[in-house]
GROMACS .gro file of C-alpha atoms in nm:
model
  146
    1UNK     CA    1  14.558  10.256  -8.193
    2UNK     CA    2  14.623  10.440  -8.524
    3UNK     CA    3  14.447  10.562  -8.830
    4UNK     CA    4  14.507  10.403  -9.167
    5UNK     CA    5  14.447  10.549  -9.504
    6UNK     CA    6  14.423  10.314  -9.787
    7UNK     CA    7  14.426  10.476 -10.135
    8UNK     CA    8  14.333  10.227 -10.413
    9UNK     CA    9  14.292  10.284 -10.785
   10UNK     CA   10  14.451  10.217 -11.106
   11UNK     CA   11  14.705  10.514 -11.143
   12UNK     CA   12  14.711  10.438 -11.526
   13UNK     CA   13  14.348  10.523 -11.569
   14UNK     CA   14  14.346  10.894 -11.575
   15UNK     CA   15  14.167  11.062 -11.275
   16UNK     CA   16  14.166  10.723 -11.080
   17UNK     CA   17  14.529  10.847 -10.985
   18UNK     CA   18  14.385  11.126 -10.775
   19UNK     CA   19  14.355  10.895 -10.466
   20UNK     CA   20  14.738  10.840 -10.498
   21UNK     CA   21  14.780  11.212 -10.523
   22UNK     CA   22  14.589  11.255 -10.195
   23UNK     CA   23  14.846  11.056 -10.006
   24UNK     CA   24  15.122  11.246 -10.156
   25UNK     CA   25  14.961  11.571 -10.057
   26UNK     CA   26  14.901  11.452  -9.698
   27UNK     CA   27  15.273  11.374  -9.647
   28UNK     CA   28  15.344  11.171  -9.339
   29UNK     CA   29  15.110  11.276  -9.059
   30UNK     CA   30  15.186  11.136  -8.713
   31UNK     CA   31  15.003  10.819  -8.610
   32UNK     CA   32  14.863  10.766  -8.956
   33UNK     CA   33  14.974  10.458  -9.163
   34UNK     CA   34  14.924  10.483  -9.553
   35UNK     CA   35  14.885  10.215  -9.806
   36UNK     CA   36  14.897  10.308 -10.164
   37UNK     CA   37  14.777  10.005 -10.368
   38UNK     CA   38  14.623   9.946 -10.717
   39UNK     CA   39  14.332   9.744 -10.564
   40UNK     CA   40  14.222   9.619 -10.226
   41UNK     CA   41  14.334   9.270 -10.123
   42UNK     CA   42  14.248   9.030  -9.854
   43UNK     CA   43  14.610   9.074  -9.699
   44UNK     CA   44  14.498   9.426  -9.584
   45UNK     CA   45  14.248   9.287  -9.344
   46UNK     CA   46  14.505   9.182  -9.094
   47UNK     CA   47  14.675   9.505  -9.131
   48UNK     CA   48  14.359   9.713  -9.046
   49UNK     CA   49  14.242   9.492  -8.769
   50UNK     CA   50  14.411   9.697  -8.486
   51UNK     CA   51  14.326  10.049  -8.629
   52UNK     CA   52  14.098  10.279  -8.447
   53UNK     CA   53  13.999  10.428  -8.784
   54UNK     CA   54  14.050  10.313  -9.144
   55UNK     CA   55  13.980  10.550  -9.442
   56UNK     CA   56  13.968  10.409  -9.784
   57UNK     CA   57  14.038  10.681 -10.048
   58UNK     CA   58  13.840  10.589 -10.358
   59UNK     CA   59  13.806  10.759 -10.702
   60UNK     CA   60  13.451  10.860 -10.795
   61UNK     CA   61  13.306  10.877 -11.141
   62UNK     CA   62  13.092  11.181 -11.096
   63UNK     CA   63  13.140  11.558 -11.046
   64UNK     CA   64  13.131  11.727 -10.709
   65UNK     CA   65  13.334  11.793 -10.404
   66UNK     CA   66  13.523  11.518 -10.227
   67UNK     CA   67  13.333  11.369  -9.923
   68UNK     CA   68  13.372  11.115  -9.645
   69UNK     CA   69  13.093  10.867  -9.550
   70UNK     CA   70  13.093  10.555  -9.329
   71UNK     CA   71  13.184  10.234  -9.499
   72UNK     CA   72  12.901   9.982  -9.499
   73UNK     CA   73  13.025   9.634  -9.415
   74UNK     CA   74  12.902   9.356  -9.635
   75UNK     CA   75  12.983   8.998  -9.735
   76UNK     CA   76  13.258   8.996 -10.006
   77UNK     CA   77  13.143   8.863 -10.335
   78UNK     CA   78  13.396   8.632 -10.511
   79UNK     CA   79  13.262   8.731 -10.851
   80UNK     CA   80  13.396   9.083 -10.827
   81UNK     CA   81  13.691   9.282 -10.689
   82UNK     CA   82  13.716   9.338 -10.313
   83UNK     CA   83  13.576   9.690 -10.207
   84UNK     CA   84  13.596   9.866  -9.872
   85UNK     CA   85  13.271   9.700  -9.731
   86UNK     CA   86  13.392   9.359  -9.818
   87UNK     CA   87  13.730   9.421  -9.665
   88UNK     CA   88  13.589   9.561  -9.346
   89UNK     CA   89  13.367   9.254  -9.295
   90UNK     CA   90  13.668   9.031  -9.359
   91UNK     CA   91  13.870   9.216  -9.103
   92UNK     CA   92  13.586   9.194  -8.841
   93UNK     CA   93  13.531   8.816  -8.917
   94UNK     CA   94  13.902   8.707  -8.912
   95UNK     CA   95  14.076   8.956  -8.692
   96UNK     CA   96  13.798   9.113  -8.477
   97UNK     CA   97  13.840   9.467  -8.616
   98UNK     CA   98  13.616   9.695  -8.403
   99UNK     CA   99  13.736  10.041  -8.531
  100UNK     CA  100  13.563  10.283  -8.747
  101UNK     CA  101  13.557  10.253  -9.127
  102UNK     CA  102  13.506  10.534  -9.382
  103UNK     CA  103  13.526  10.594  -9.747
  104UNK     CA  104  13.678  10.934  -9.889
  105UNK     CA  105  13.536  10.972 -10.246
  106UNK     CA  106  13.745  11.177 -10.481
  107UNK     CA  107  13.555  11.279 -10.788
  108UNK     CA  108  13.714  11.266 -11.128
  109UNK     CA  109  13.621  11.351 -11.500
  110UNK     CA  110  13.835  11.119 -11.726
  111UNK     CA  111  13.920  10.754 -11.638
  112UNK     CA  112  14.043  10.650 -11.974
  113UNK     CA  113  14.357  10.431 -11.970
  114UNK     CA  114  14.681  10.605 -12.050
  115UNK     CA  115  14.555  10.957 -11.956
  116UNK     CA  116  14.718  11.162 -11.693
  117UNK     CA  117  14.556  11.335 -11.398
  118UNK     CA  118  14.329  11.606 -11.514
  119UNK     CA  119  14.348  11.958 -11.361
  120UNK     CA  120  13.991  11.898 -11.218
  121UNK     CA  121  14.109  11.577 -11.045
  122UNK     CA  122  14.415  11.755 -10.908
  123UNK     CA  123  14.207  12.028 -10.748
  124UNK     CA  124  13.967  11.739 -10.614
  125UNK     CA  125  14.268  11.564 -10.464
  126UNK     CA  126  14.387  11.894 -10.284
  127UNK     CA  127  14.037  11.931 -10.146
  128UNK     CA  128  14.031  11.574 -10.034
  129UNK     CA  129  14.367  11.607  -9.862
  130UNK     CA  130  14.243  11.916  -9.678
  131UNK     CA  131  13.920  11.726  -9.575
  132UNK     CA  132  14.119  11.439  -9.449
  133UNK     CA  133  14.354  11.661  -9.253
  134UNK     CA  134  14.053  11.808  -9.075
  135UNK     CA  135  13.892  11.471  -9.040
  136UNK     CA  136  14.189  11.339  -8.836
  137UNK     CA  137  14.253  11.658  -8.657
  138UNK     CA  138  14.579  11.769  -8.824
  139UNK     CA  139  14.614  12.151  -8.830
  140UNK     CA  140  14.652  12.315  -9.174
  141UNK     CA  141  15.020  12.362  -9.250
  142UNK     CA  142  15.233  12.397  -9.556
  143UNK     CA  143  15.146  12.132  -9.811
  144UNK     CA  144  15.347  11.819  -9.841
  145UNK     CA  145  15.435  11.689 -10.185
  146UNK     CA  146  15.292  11.973 -10.359
   0.00000   0.00000   0.00000
């Protein structure tokens, strides 16, 4: 069983792109599969079904350090976009996912459309990549992609 990282966020909305930068910085760790998507979709449910751990990397609209917390499964609501909890519930119901699910939150400052990644979000992306390396037990080495 493997670990899956899923970065989802609109890369055209300023600091939301930090989640995609996290994947760049991580490079290609062994036994880790990565998905870099603009938003979560139902098709990812089957992909994560066989994973030991799945980590959703999500932009956070507040200041602070990046953090990882357990993802709380809940029923998907058709009236809003699919989130980590809804996708986990779907994977459990349809594909018997029984692994662990987490959300890594990456803080940002400016989420206006058309903006580029702020220096603040870049630093938080680097911190999040370090956090995720430790989380999955990858020794600290030279940075990939950066």
